[in-house]
Amino acid sequence: MSDKAAHGYQGNGRGSLEGSVIAVAGAAGPAGAATLLRLAEEGATVVGADSDVERLARAVDTARFAHGGARVTGETVDLLDLTATREWAARTEKEFGKVDGLVHLVGGWRGSASFAETDLAHWDTLHDLLIRTVQHTSLAFEAPLTRSDNGRFLLVSAAGASSPTAGNAAYSASKAAAEAWTLALGDAFRKAGGEAGPSAAAAILVVKALVSDQMRAERPNAKFSGFTDVKDLAGAIADTWTTPTEEVNGQRLWLTPKP
């Protein structure tokens, strides 16, 4: 396994995702809303899930309005419940005939002023948000993605996982664990593909942090230096389907300079 270009991953163009079925976990936040929009724009059928019913409904409605029809749907799923997550995966595959992607956008952050002041309760919170949801979605969607001829499991991570700072011990460790879990899924895809190569890929898109238009409006004087716009993230997510599976699988795709 090798890392891709250190100064920003570039896919092989903006090919159509017409006919693809892609699930998005954590679809109600700014990154989720941007991803629903972009995947729908590319022609995919998109199934969003989140625990926030109202925000999810707004994100789904916005994507539907922008790109037409019922290609974007949403449902409330408790991703901390493995059985419920498995049922979501099975229901999606049964309804649409296949699943070509799971995009993991469940986020969260906790930090402290110094290493010594780290509150271990933060670890418990981040373990659920950033690790357990990855475990459950990957276990639930591994088989459907393997059955796809171009499946993708995509995790969005932070550069801090590779270069942790003193006040972000719990956050960085959680992200690093989620990355390791995702790369293990990639190895499973590699082994399942044998000599023919993997039919699905698990990969990590790495950012410094994310920024949206709403954040800029709320903090007009902030520079957000080095942050990745959620629309650019959504574009990079879509691009992974137009890049050969073997080039995506098991990779960290850097959208920010490597630390």
Short mmCIF file of N, CA and C in Angstrom, two decimals, residues 7-142:
data_model
loop_
_atom_site.label_atom_id
_atom_site.label_comp_id
_atom_site.label_asym_id
_atom_site.label_seq_id
_atom_site.Cartn_x
_atom_site.Cartn_y
_atom_site.Cartn_z
N HIS A 7 0.60 16.22 -2.70
CA HIS A 7 0.08 17.59 -2.77
C HIS A 7 -1.28 17.65 -3.44
N GLY A 8 -2.10 16.65 -3.17
CA GLY A 8 -3.48 16.71 -3.62
C GLY A 8 -3.82 15.64 -4.64
N TYR A 9 -4.81 14.81 -4.30
CA TYR A 9 -5.26 13.74 -5.19
C TYR A 9 -6.03 14.32 -6.37
N GLN A 10 -5.77 13.83 -7.55
CA GLN A 10 -6.50 14.23 -8.74
C GLN A 10 -7.06 12.98 -9.41
N GLY A 11 -8.36 12.92 -9.60
CA GLY A 11 -8.97 11.80 -10.30
C GLY A 11 -8.81 11.95 -11.80
N ASN A 12 -9.42 11.01 -12.51
CA ASN A 12 -9.27 10.99 -13.96
C ASN A 12 -10.49 11.61 -14.66
N GLY A 13 -10.93 12.76 -14.17
CA GLY A 13 -12.02 13.44 -14.84
C GLY A 13 -13.33 13.32 -14.11
N ARG A 14 -14.37 13.89 -14.71
CA ARG A 14 -15.67 13.97 -14.09
C ARG A 14 -16.65 13.06 -14.83
N GLY A 15 -16.37 11.77 -14.86
CA GLY A 15 -17.23 10.86 -15.58
C GLY A 15 -18.58 10.71 -14.92
N SER A 16 -19.56 10.27 -15.70
CA SER A 16 -20.92 10.11 -15.21
C SER A 16 -21.02 8.92 -14.28
N LEU A 17 -21.86 9.04 -13.26
CA LEU A 17 -22.18 7.94 -12.35
C LEU A 17 -23.59 7.42 -12.64
N GLU A 18 -24.06 7.65 -13.85
CA GLU A 18 -25.40 7.21 -14.23
C GLU A 18 -25.55 5.71 -13.98
N GLY A 19 -26.60 5.36 -13.24
CA GLY A 19 -26.86 3.96 -12.93
C GLY A 19 -26.25 3.48 -11.63
N SER A 20 -25.36 4.25 -11.04
CA SER A 20 -24.74 3.86 -9.78
C SER A 20 -25.69 4.11 -8.61
N VAL A 21 -25.54 3.31 -7.57
CA VAL A 21 -26.30 3.46 -6.33
C VAL A 21 -25.31 3.67 -5.20
N ILE A 22 -25.38 4.83 -4.56
CA ILE A 22 -24.37 5.19 -3.56
C ILE A 22 -25.06 5.61 -2.27
N ALA A 23 -24.62 5.00 -1.18
CA ALA A 23 -25.13 5.35 0.15
C ALA A 23 -24.17 6.33 0.81
N VAL A 24 -24.74 7.30 1.52
CA VAL A 24 -23.94 8.32 2.20
C VAL A 24 -24.32 8.33 3.68
N ALA A 25 -23.37 8.00 4.53
CA ALA A 25 -23.59 8.01 5.98
C ALA A 25 -23.13 9.35 6.53
N GLY A 26 -23.97 9.99 7.33
CA GLY A 26 -23.66 11.33 7.79
C GLY A 26 -24.01 12.35 6.73
N ALA A 27 -25.19 12.16 6.11
CA ALA A 27 -25.55 12.95 4.93
C ALA A 27 -26.12 14.32 5.25
N ALA A 28 -26.36 14.62 6.52
CA ALA A 28 -27.07 15.86 6.86
C ALA A 28 -26.17 17.06 7.07
N GLY A 29 -24.89 16.84 7.29
CA GLY A 29 -23.97 17.95 7.53
C GLY A 29 -23.59 18.65 6.24
N PRO A 30 -22.77 19.71 6.32
CA PRO A 30 -22.36 20.43 5.11
C PRO A 30 -21.67 19.55 4.07
N ALA A 31 -20.77 18.66 4.52
CA ALA A 31 -20.10 17.77 3.57
C ALA A 31 -21.09 16.78 2.98
N GLY A 32 -22.01 16.30 3.80
CA GLY A 32 -23.01 15.37 3.31
C GLY A 32 -23.92 16.01 2.28
N ALA A 33 -24.38 17.22 2.57
CA ALA A 33 -25.26 17.92 1.64
C ALA A 33 -24.56 18.16 0.31
N ALA A 34 -23.29 18.58 0.35
CA ALA A 34 -22.53 18.82 -0.88
C ALA A 34 -22.33 17.53 -1.66
N THR A 35 -22.14 16.43 -0.94
CA THR A 35 -21.92 15.14 -1.60
C THR A 35 -23.20 14.63 -2.24
N LEU A 36 -24.33 14.78 -1.56
CA LEU A 36 -25.61 14.40 -2.17
C LEU A 36 -25.81 15.15 -3.49
N LEU A 37 -25.55 16.46 -3.44
CA LEU A 37 -25.70 17.28 -4.64
C LEU A 37 -24.80 16.80 -5.78
N ARG A 38 -23.53 16.58 -5.47
CA ARG A 38 -22.58 16.23 -6.52
C ARG A 38 -22.85 14.85 -7.12
N LEU A 39 -23.14 13.88 -6.26
CA LEU A 39 -23.40 12.54 -6.77
C LEU A 39 -24.67 12.51 -7.60
N ALA A 40 -25.69 13.26 -7.17
CA ALA A 40 -26.92 13.35 -7.96
C ALA A 40 -26.64 14.03 -9.30
N GLU A 41 -25.81 15.06 -9.28
CA GLU A 41 -25.44 15.76 -10.51
C GLU A 41 -24.76 14.81 -11.49
N GLU A 42 -23.99 13.87 -10.96
CA GLU A 42 -23.29 12.90 -11.81
C GLU A 42 -24.20 11.76 -12.26
N GLY A 43 -25.46 11.76 -11.80
CA GLY A 43 -26.41 10.77 -12.28
C GLY A 43 -26.63 9.59 -11.37
N ALA A 44 -26.03 9.58 -10.19
CA ALA A 44 -26.19 8.46 -9.27
C ALA A 44 -27.53 8.51 -8.56
N THR A 45 -28.02 7.35 -8.17
CA THR A 45 -29.08 7.26 -7.18
C THR A 45 -28.41 7.30 -5.82
N VAL A 46 -28.81 8.23 -4.96
CA VAL A 46 -28.11 8.47 -3.71
C VAL A 46 -29.06 8.22 -2.54
N VAL A 47 -28.59 7.43 -1.59
CA VAL A 47 -29.37 7.09 -0.41
C VAL A 47 -28.64 7.63 0.81
N GLY A 48 -29.15 8.71 1.38
CA GLY A 48 -28.50 9.34 2.52
C GLY A 48 -29.06 8.84 3.84
N ALA A 49 -28.21 8.79 4.84
CA ALA A 49 -28.65 8.40 6.18
C ALA A 49 -28.02 9.33 7.20
N ASP A 50 -28.78 9.64 8.23
CA ASP A 50 -28.28 10.48 9.31
C ASP A 50 -29.22 10.32 10.49
N SER A 51 -28.76 10.76 11.66
CA SER A 51 -29.61 10.71 12.85
C SER A 51 -30.42 11.99 13.03
N ASP A 52 -30.05 13.04 12.31
CA ASP A 52 -30.75 14.32 12.40
C ASP A 52 -31.82 14.38 11.31
N VAL A 53 -33.05 14.11 11.68
CA VAL A 53 -34.13 13.98 10.72
C VAL A 53 -34.35 15.27 9.93
N GLU A 54 -34.42 16.41 10.63
CA GLU A 54 -34.73 17.66 9.96
C GLU A 54 -33.63 18.10 9.00
N ARG A 55 -32.38 18.02 9.45
CA ARG A 55 -31.29 18.44 8.56
C ARG A 55 -31.15 17.49 7.36
N LEU A 56 -31.39 16.20 7.59
CA LEU A 56 -31.32 15.25 6.50
C LEU A 56 -32.40 15.55 5.47
N ALA A 57 -33.61 15.86 5.94
CA ALA A 57 -34.71 16.18 5.01
C ALA A 57 -34.37 17.40 4.17
N ARG A 58 -33.74 18.41 4.78
CA ARG A 58 -33.37 19.61 4.03
C ARG A 58 -32.32 19.29 2.97
N ALA A 59 -31.32 18.47 3.36
CA ALA A 59 -30.25 18.12 2.41
C ALA A 59 -30.79 17.32 1.24
N VAL A 60 -31.68 16.38 1.53
CA VAL A 60 -32.27 15.56 0.48
C VAL A 60 -33.14 16.41 -0.44
N ASP A 61 -33.97 17.27 0.15
CA ASP A 61 -34.84 18.12 -0.66
C ASP A 61 -34.04 19.06 -1.56
N THR A 62 -32.95 19.60 -1.03
CA THR A 62 -32.12 20.50 -1.82
C THR A 62 -31.52 19.77 -3.02
N ALA A 63 -31.01 18.56 -2.80
CA ALA A 63 -30.42 17.79 -3.89
C ALA A 63 -31.47 17.38 -4.90
N ARG A 64 -32.64 17.00 -4.43
CA ARG A 64 -33.72 16.64 -5.35
C ARG A 64 -34.13 17.83 -6.21
N PHE A 65 -34.27 18.98 -5.59
CA PHE A 65 -34.70 20.18 -6.31
C PHE A 65 -33.67 20.57 -7.36
N ALA A 66 -32.39 20.45 -6.99
CA ALA A 66 -31.33 20.88 -7.90
C ALA A 66 -31.17 19.93 -9.09
N HIS A 67 -31.40 18.65 -8.87
CA HIS A 67 -31.08 17.68 -9.91
C HIS A 67 -32.25 16.81 -10.34
N GLY A 68 -33.43 17.07 -9.78
CA GLY A 68 -34.63 16.48 -10.32
C GLY A 68 -34.96 15.08 -9.85
N GLY A 69 -36.25 14.85 -9.67
CA GLY A 69 -36.73 13.50 -9.41
C GLY A 69 -36.42 12.98 -8.03
N ALA A 70 -36.60 11.67 -7.89
CA ALA A 70 -36.43 11.01 -6.59
C ALA A 70 -35.15 10.20 -6.55
N ARG A 71 -34.13 10.68 -7.27
CA ARG A 71 -32.87 9.94 -7.24
C ARG A 71 -32.16 10.07 -5.90
N VAL A 72 -32.58 11.01 -5.08
CA VAL A 72 -31.98 11.21 -3.77
C VAL A 72 -33.04 10.92 -2.71
N THR A 73 -32.74 9.98 -1.84
CA THR A 73 -33.64 9.64 -0.75
C THR A 73 -32.88 9.68 0.56
N GLY A 74 -33.61 9.73 1.65
CA GLY A 74 -32.98 9.77 2.95
C GLY A 74 -33.77 8.99 3.97
N GLU A 75 -33.06 8.44 4.94
CA GLU A 75 -33.73 7.76 6.03
C GLU A 75 -32.89 7.85 7.29
N THR A 76 -33.57 7.77 8.42
CA THR A 76 -32.90 7.83 9.71
C THR A 76 -32.36 6.44 10.05
N VAL A 77 -31.06 6.37 10.28
CA VAL A 77 -30.43 5.10 10.63
C VAL A 77 -29.52 5.32 11.83
N ASP A 78 -29.62 4.45 12.83
CA ASP A 78 -28.72 4.52 13.98
C ASP A 78 -27.47 3.72 13.64
N LEU A 79 -26.43 4.41 13.22
CA LEU A 79 -25.21 3.74 12.80
C LEU A 79 -24.42 3.16 13.96
N LEU A 80 -24.85 3.43 15.19
CA LEU A 80 -24.24 2.79 16.36
C LEU A 80 -24.88 1.44 16.66
N ASP A 81 -25.89 1.09 15.88
CA ASP A 81 -26.58 -0.19 16.00
C ASP A 81 -26.20 -1.02 14.78
N LEU A 82 -25.40 -2.07 14.99
CA LEU A 82 -24.91 -2.87 13.87
C LEU A 82 -26.07 -3.53 13.12
N THR A 83 -27.06 -4.03 13.85
CA THR A 83 -28.19 -4.67 13.20
C THR A 83 -28.94 -3.69 12.31
N ALA A 84 -29.17 -2.48 12.82
CA ALA A 84 -29.88 -1.46 12.04
C ALA A 84 -29.06 -1.07 10.80
N THR A 85 -27.75 -1.01 10.95
CA THR A 85 -26.90 -0.65 9.82
C THR A 85 -26.90 -1.75 8.77
N ARG A 86 -26.84 -3.00 9.21
CA ARG A 86 -26.93 -4.12 8.27
C ARG A 86 -28.27 -4.11 7.53
N GLU A 87 -29.34 -3.80 8.26
CA GLU A 87 -30.66 -3.76 7.64
C GLU A 87 -30.74 -2.65 6.60
N TRP A 88 -30.08 -1.51 6.88
CA TRP A 88 -30.04 -0.41 5.92
C TRP A 88 -29.34 -0.86 4.64
N ALA A 89 -28.19 -1.53 4.79
CA ALA A 89 -27.45 -2.00 3.62
C ALA A 89 -28.27 -3.00 2.82
N ALA A 90 -28.89 -3.95 3.51
CA ALA A 90 -29.68 -4.98 2.82
C ALA A 90 -30.91 -4.37 2.13
N ARG A 91 -31.54 -3.42 2.81
CA ARG A 91 -32.73 -2.75 2.26
C ARG A 91 -32.37 -1.96 1.01
N THR A 92 -31.23 -1.28 1.04
CA THR A 92 -30.78 -0.49 -0.10
C THR A 92 -30.48 -1.38 -1.30
N GLU A 93 -29.77 -2.47 -1.05
CA GLU A 93 -29.44 -3.38 -2.15
C GLU A 93 -30.70 -4.02 -2.73
N LYS A 94 -31.63 -4.41 -1.86
CA LYS A 94 -32.86 -5.04 -2.33
C LYS A 94 -33.69 -4.06 -3.17
N GLU A 95 -33.80 -2.81 -2.71
CA GLU A 95 -34.63 -1.84 -3.41
C GLU A 95 -34.06 -1.44 -4.75
N PHE A 96 -32.75 -1.24 -4.82
CA PHE A 96 -32.14 -0.70 -6.03
C PHE A 96 -31.37 -1.75 -6.84
N GLY A 97 -31.26 -2.96 -6.32
CA GLY A 97 -30.63 -4.04 -7.05
C GLY A 97 -29.13 -4.18 -6.86
N LYS A 98 -28.52 -3.16 -6.27
CA LYS A 98 -27.07 -3.19 -6.03
C LYS A 98 -26.70 -2.01 -5.16
N VAL A 99 -25.46 -2.01 -4.67
CA VAL A 99 -24.88 -0.86 -3.98
C VAL A 99 -23.47 -0.68 -4.51
N ASP A 100 -23.18 0.50 -5.04
CA ASP A 100 -21.87 0.77 -5.63
C ASP A 100 -20.97 1.62 -4.72
N GLY A 101 -21.50 2.10 -3.62
CA GLY A 101 -20.65 2.92 -2.77
C GLY A 101 -21.23 3.19 -1.41
N LEU A 102 -20.34 3.35 -0.45
CA LEU A 102 -20.69 3.87 0.87
C LEU A 102 -19.69 4.98 1.17
N VAL A 103 -20.19 6.18 1.32
CA VAL A 103 -19.34 7.33 1.67
C VAL A 103 -19.56 7.63 3.14
N HIS A 104 -18.50 7.56 3.93
CA HIS A 104 -18.61 7.78 5.38
C HIS A 104 -18.24 9.23 5.70
N LEU A 105 -19.27 9.99 6.10
CA LEU A 105 -19.06 11.41 6.42
C LEU A 105 -19.49 11.74 7.85
N VAL A 106 -19.60 10.73 8.68
CA VAL A 106 -19.93 10.98 10.08
C VAL A 106 -18.72 11.62 10.75
N GLY A 107 -18.92 12.80 11.33
CA GLY A 107 -17.79 13.52 11.90
C GLY A 107 -18.00 13.89 13.36
N GLY A 108 -17.05 14.61 13.89
CA GLY A 108 -17.10 15.06 15.27
C GLY A 108 -15.70 15.45 15.71
N TRP A 109 -15.63 16.34 16.67
CA TRP A 109 -14.31 16.76 17.17
C TRP A 109 -14.39 17.08 18.66
N ARG A 110 -13.37 16.68 19.37
CA ARG A 110 -13.17 17.07 20.76
C ARG A 110 -11.68 17.34 20.92
N GLY A 111 -11.32 18.33 21.71
CA GLY A 111 -9.92 18.64 21.92
C GLY A 111 -9.70 19.26 23.28
N SER A 112 -8.44 19.52 23.59
CA SER A 112 -8.09 20.11 24.89
C SER A 112 -6.95 21.10 24.70
N ALA A 113 -6.71 21.90 25.73
CA ALA A 113 -5.66 22.92 25.66
C ALA A 113 -4.27 22.32 25.66
N SER A 114 -4.12 21.15 26.25
CA SER A 114 -2.82 20.49 26.33
C SER A 114 -3.03 18.99 26.44
N PHE A 115 -1.95 18.23 26.27
CA PHE A 115 -2.03 16.77 26.41
C PHE A 115 -2.47 16.38 27.82
N ALA A 116 -1.91 17.06 28.83
CA ALA A 116 -2.22 16.72 30.22
C ALA A 116 -3.69 16.96 30.57
N GLU A 117 -4.31 17.87 29.84
CA GLU A 117 -5.71 18.21 30.12
C GLU A 117 -6.71 17.39 29.30
N THR A 118 -6.20 16.39 28.60
CA THR A 118 -7.09 15.54 27.80
C THR A 118 -8.16 14.91 28.69
N ASP A 119 -9.39 15.04 28.27
CA ASP A 119 -10.53 14.44 28.98
C ASP A 119 -10.84 13.12 28.29
N LEU A 120 -10.69 12.01 29.00
CA LEU A 120 -10.90 10.71 28.38
C LEU A 120 -12.36 10.47 28.00
N ALA A 121 -13.25 11.29 28.52
CA ALA A 121 -14.64 11.20 28.06
C ALA A 121 -14.73 11.57 26.58
N HIS A 122 -13.79 12.41 26.12
CA HIS A 122 -13.76 12.76 24.70
C HIS A 122 -13.49 11.52 23.85
N TRP A 123 -12.62 10.66 24.36
CA TRP A 123 -12.32 9.43 23.62
C TRP A 123 -13.58 8.58 23.45
N ASP A 124 -14.37 8.48 24.51
CA ASP A 124 -15.59 7.68 24.43
C ASP A 124 -16.53 8.22 23.36
N THR A 125 -16.67 9.54 23.31
CA THR A 125 -17.54 10.17 22.32
C THR A 125 -17.00 9.95 20.91
N LEU A 126 -15.72 10.20 20.74
CA LEU A 126 -15.13 10.08 19.41
C LEU A 126 -15.04 8.63 18.95
N HIS A 127 -14.86 7.72 19.89
CA HIS A 127 -14.85 6.30 19.54
C HIS A 127 -16.15 5.91 18.84
N ASP A 128 -17.27 6.37 19.39
CA ASP A 128 -18.55 6.06 18.77
C ASP A 128 -18.70 6.75 17.42
N LEU A 129 -18.43 8.06 17.37
CA LEU A 129 -18.64 8.83 16.16
C LEU A 129 -17.70 8.43 15.02
N LEU A 130 -16.43 8.30 15.33
CA LEU A 130 -15.42 8.18 14.30
C LEU A 130 -14.91 6.76 14.05
N ILE A 131 -15.11 5.87 15.00
CA ILE A 131 -14.64 4.49 14.83
C ILE A 131 -15.80 3.52 14.69
N ARG A 132 -16.71 3.53 15.67
CA ARG A 132 -17.78 2.54 15.67
C ARG A 132 -18.64 2.65 14.41
N THR A 133 -18.92 3.86 13.96
CA THR A 133 -19.74 4.00 12.76
C THR A 133 -19.01 3.48 11.52
N VAL A 134 -17.69 3.61 11.50
CA VAL A 134 -16.91 3.05 10.39
C VAL A 134 -16.96 1.53 10.45
N GLN A 135 -16.81 0.98 11.64
CA GLN A 135 -16.88 -0.47 11.78
C GLN A 135 -18.22 -1.01 11.30
N HIS A 136 -19.29 -0.39 11.75
CA HIS A 136 -20.62 -0.89 11.41
C HIS A 136 -20.94 -0.74 9.92
N THR A 137 -20.62 0.41 9.33
CA THR A 137 -20.92 0.59 7.91
C THR A 137 -20.06 -0.32 7.04
N SER A 138 -18.81 -0.51 7.41
CA SER A 138 -17.94 -1.38 6.60
C SER A 138 -18.38 -2.83 6.68
N LEU A 139 -18.74 -3.29 7.87
CA LEU A 139 -19.20 -4.66 8.00
C LEU A 139 -20.52 -4.87 7.28
N ALA A 140 -21.39 -3.87 7.31
CA ALA A 140 -22.70 -3.99 6.67
C ALA A 140 -22.61 -3.94 5.15
N PHE A 141 -21.70 -3.13 4.63
CA PHE A 141 -21.66 -2.89 3.18
C PHE A 141 -20.58 -3.67 2.46
N GLU A 142 -19.72 -4.41 3.16
CA GLU A 142 -18.64 -5.13 2.49
C GLU A 142 -19.18 -6.06 1.41
#
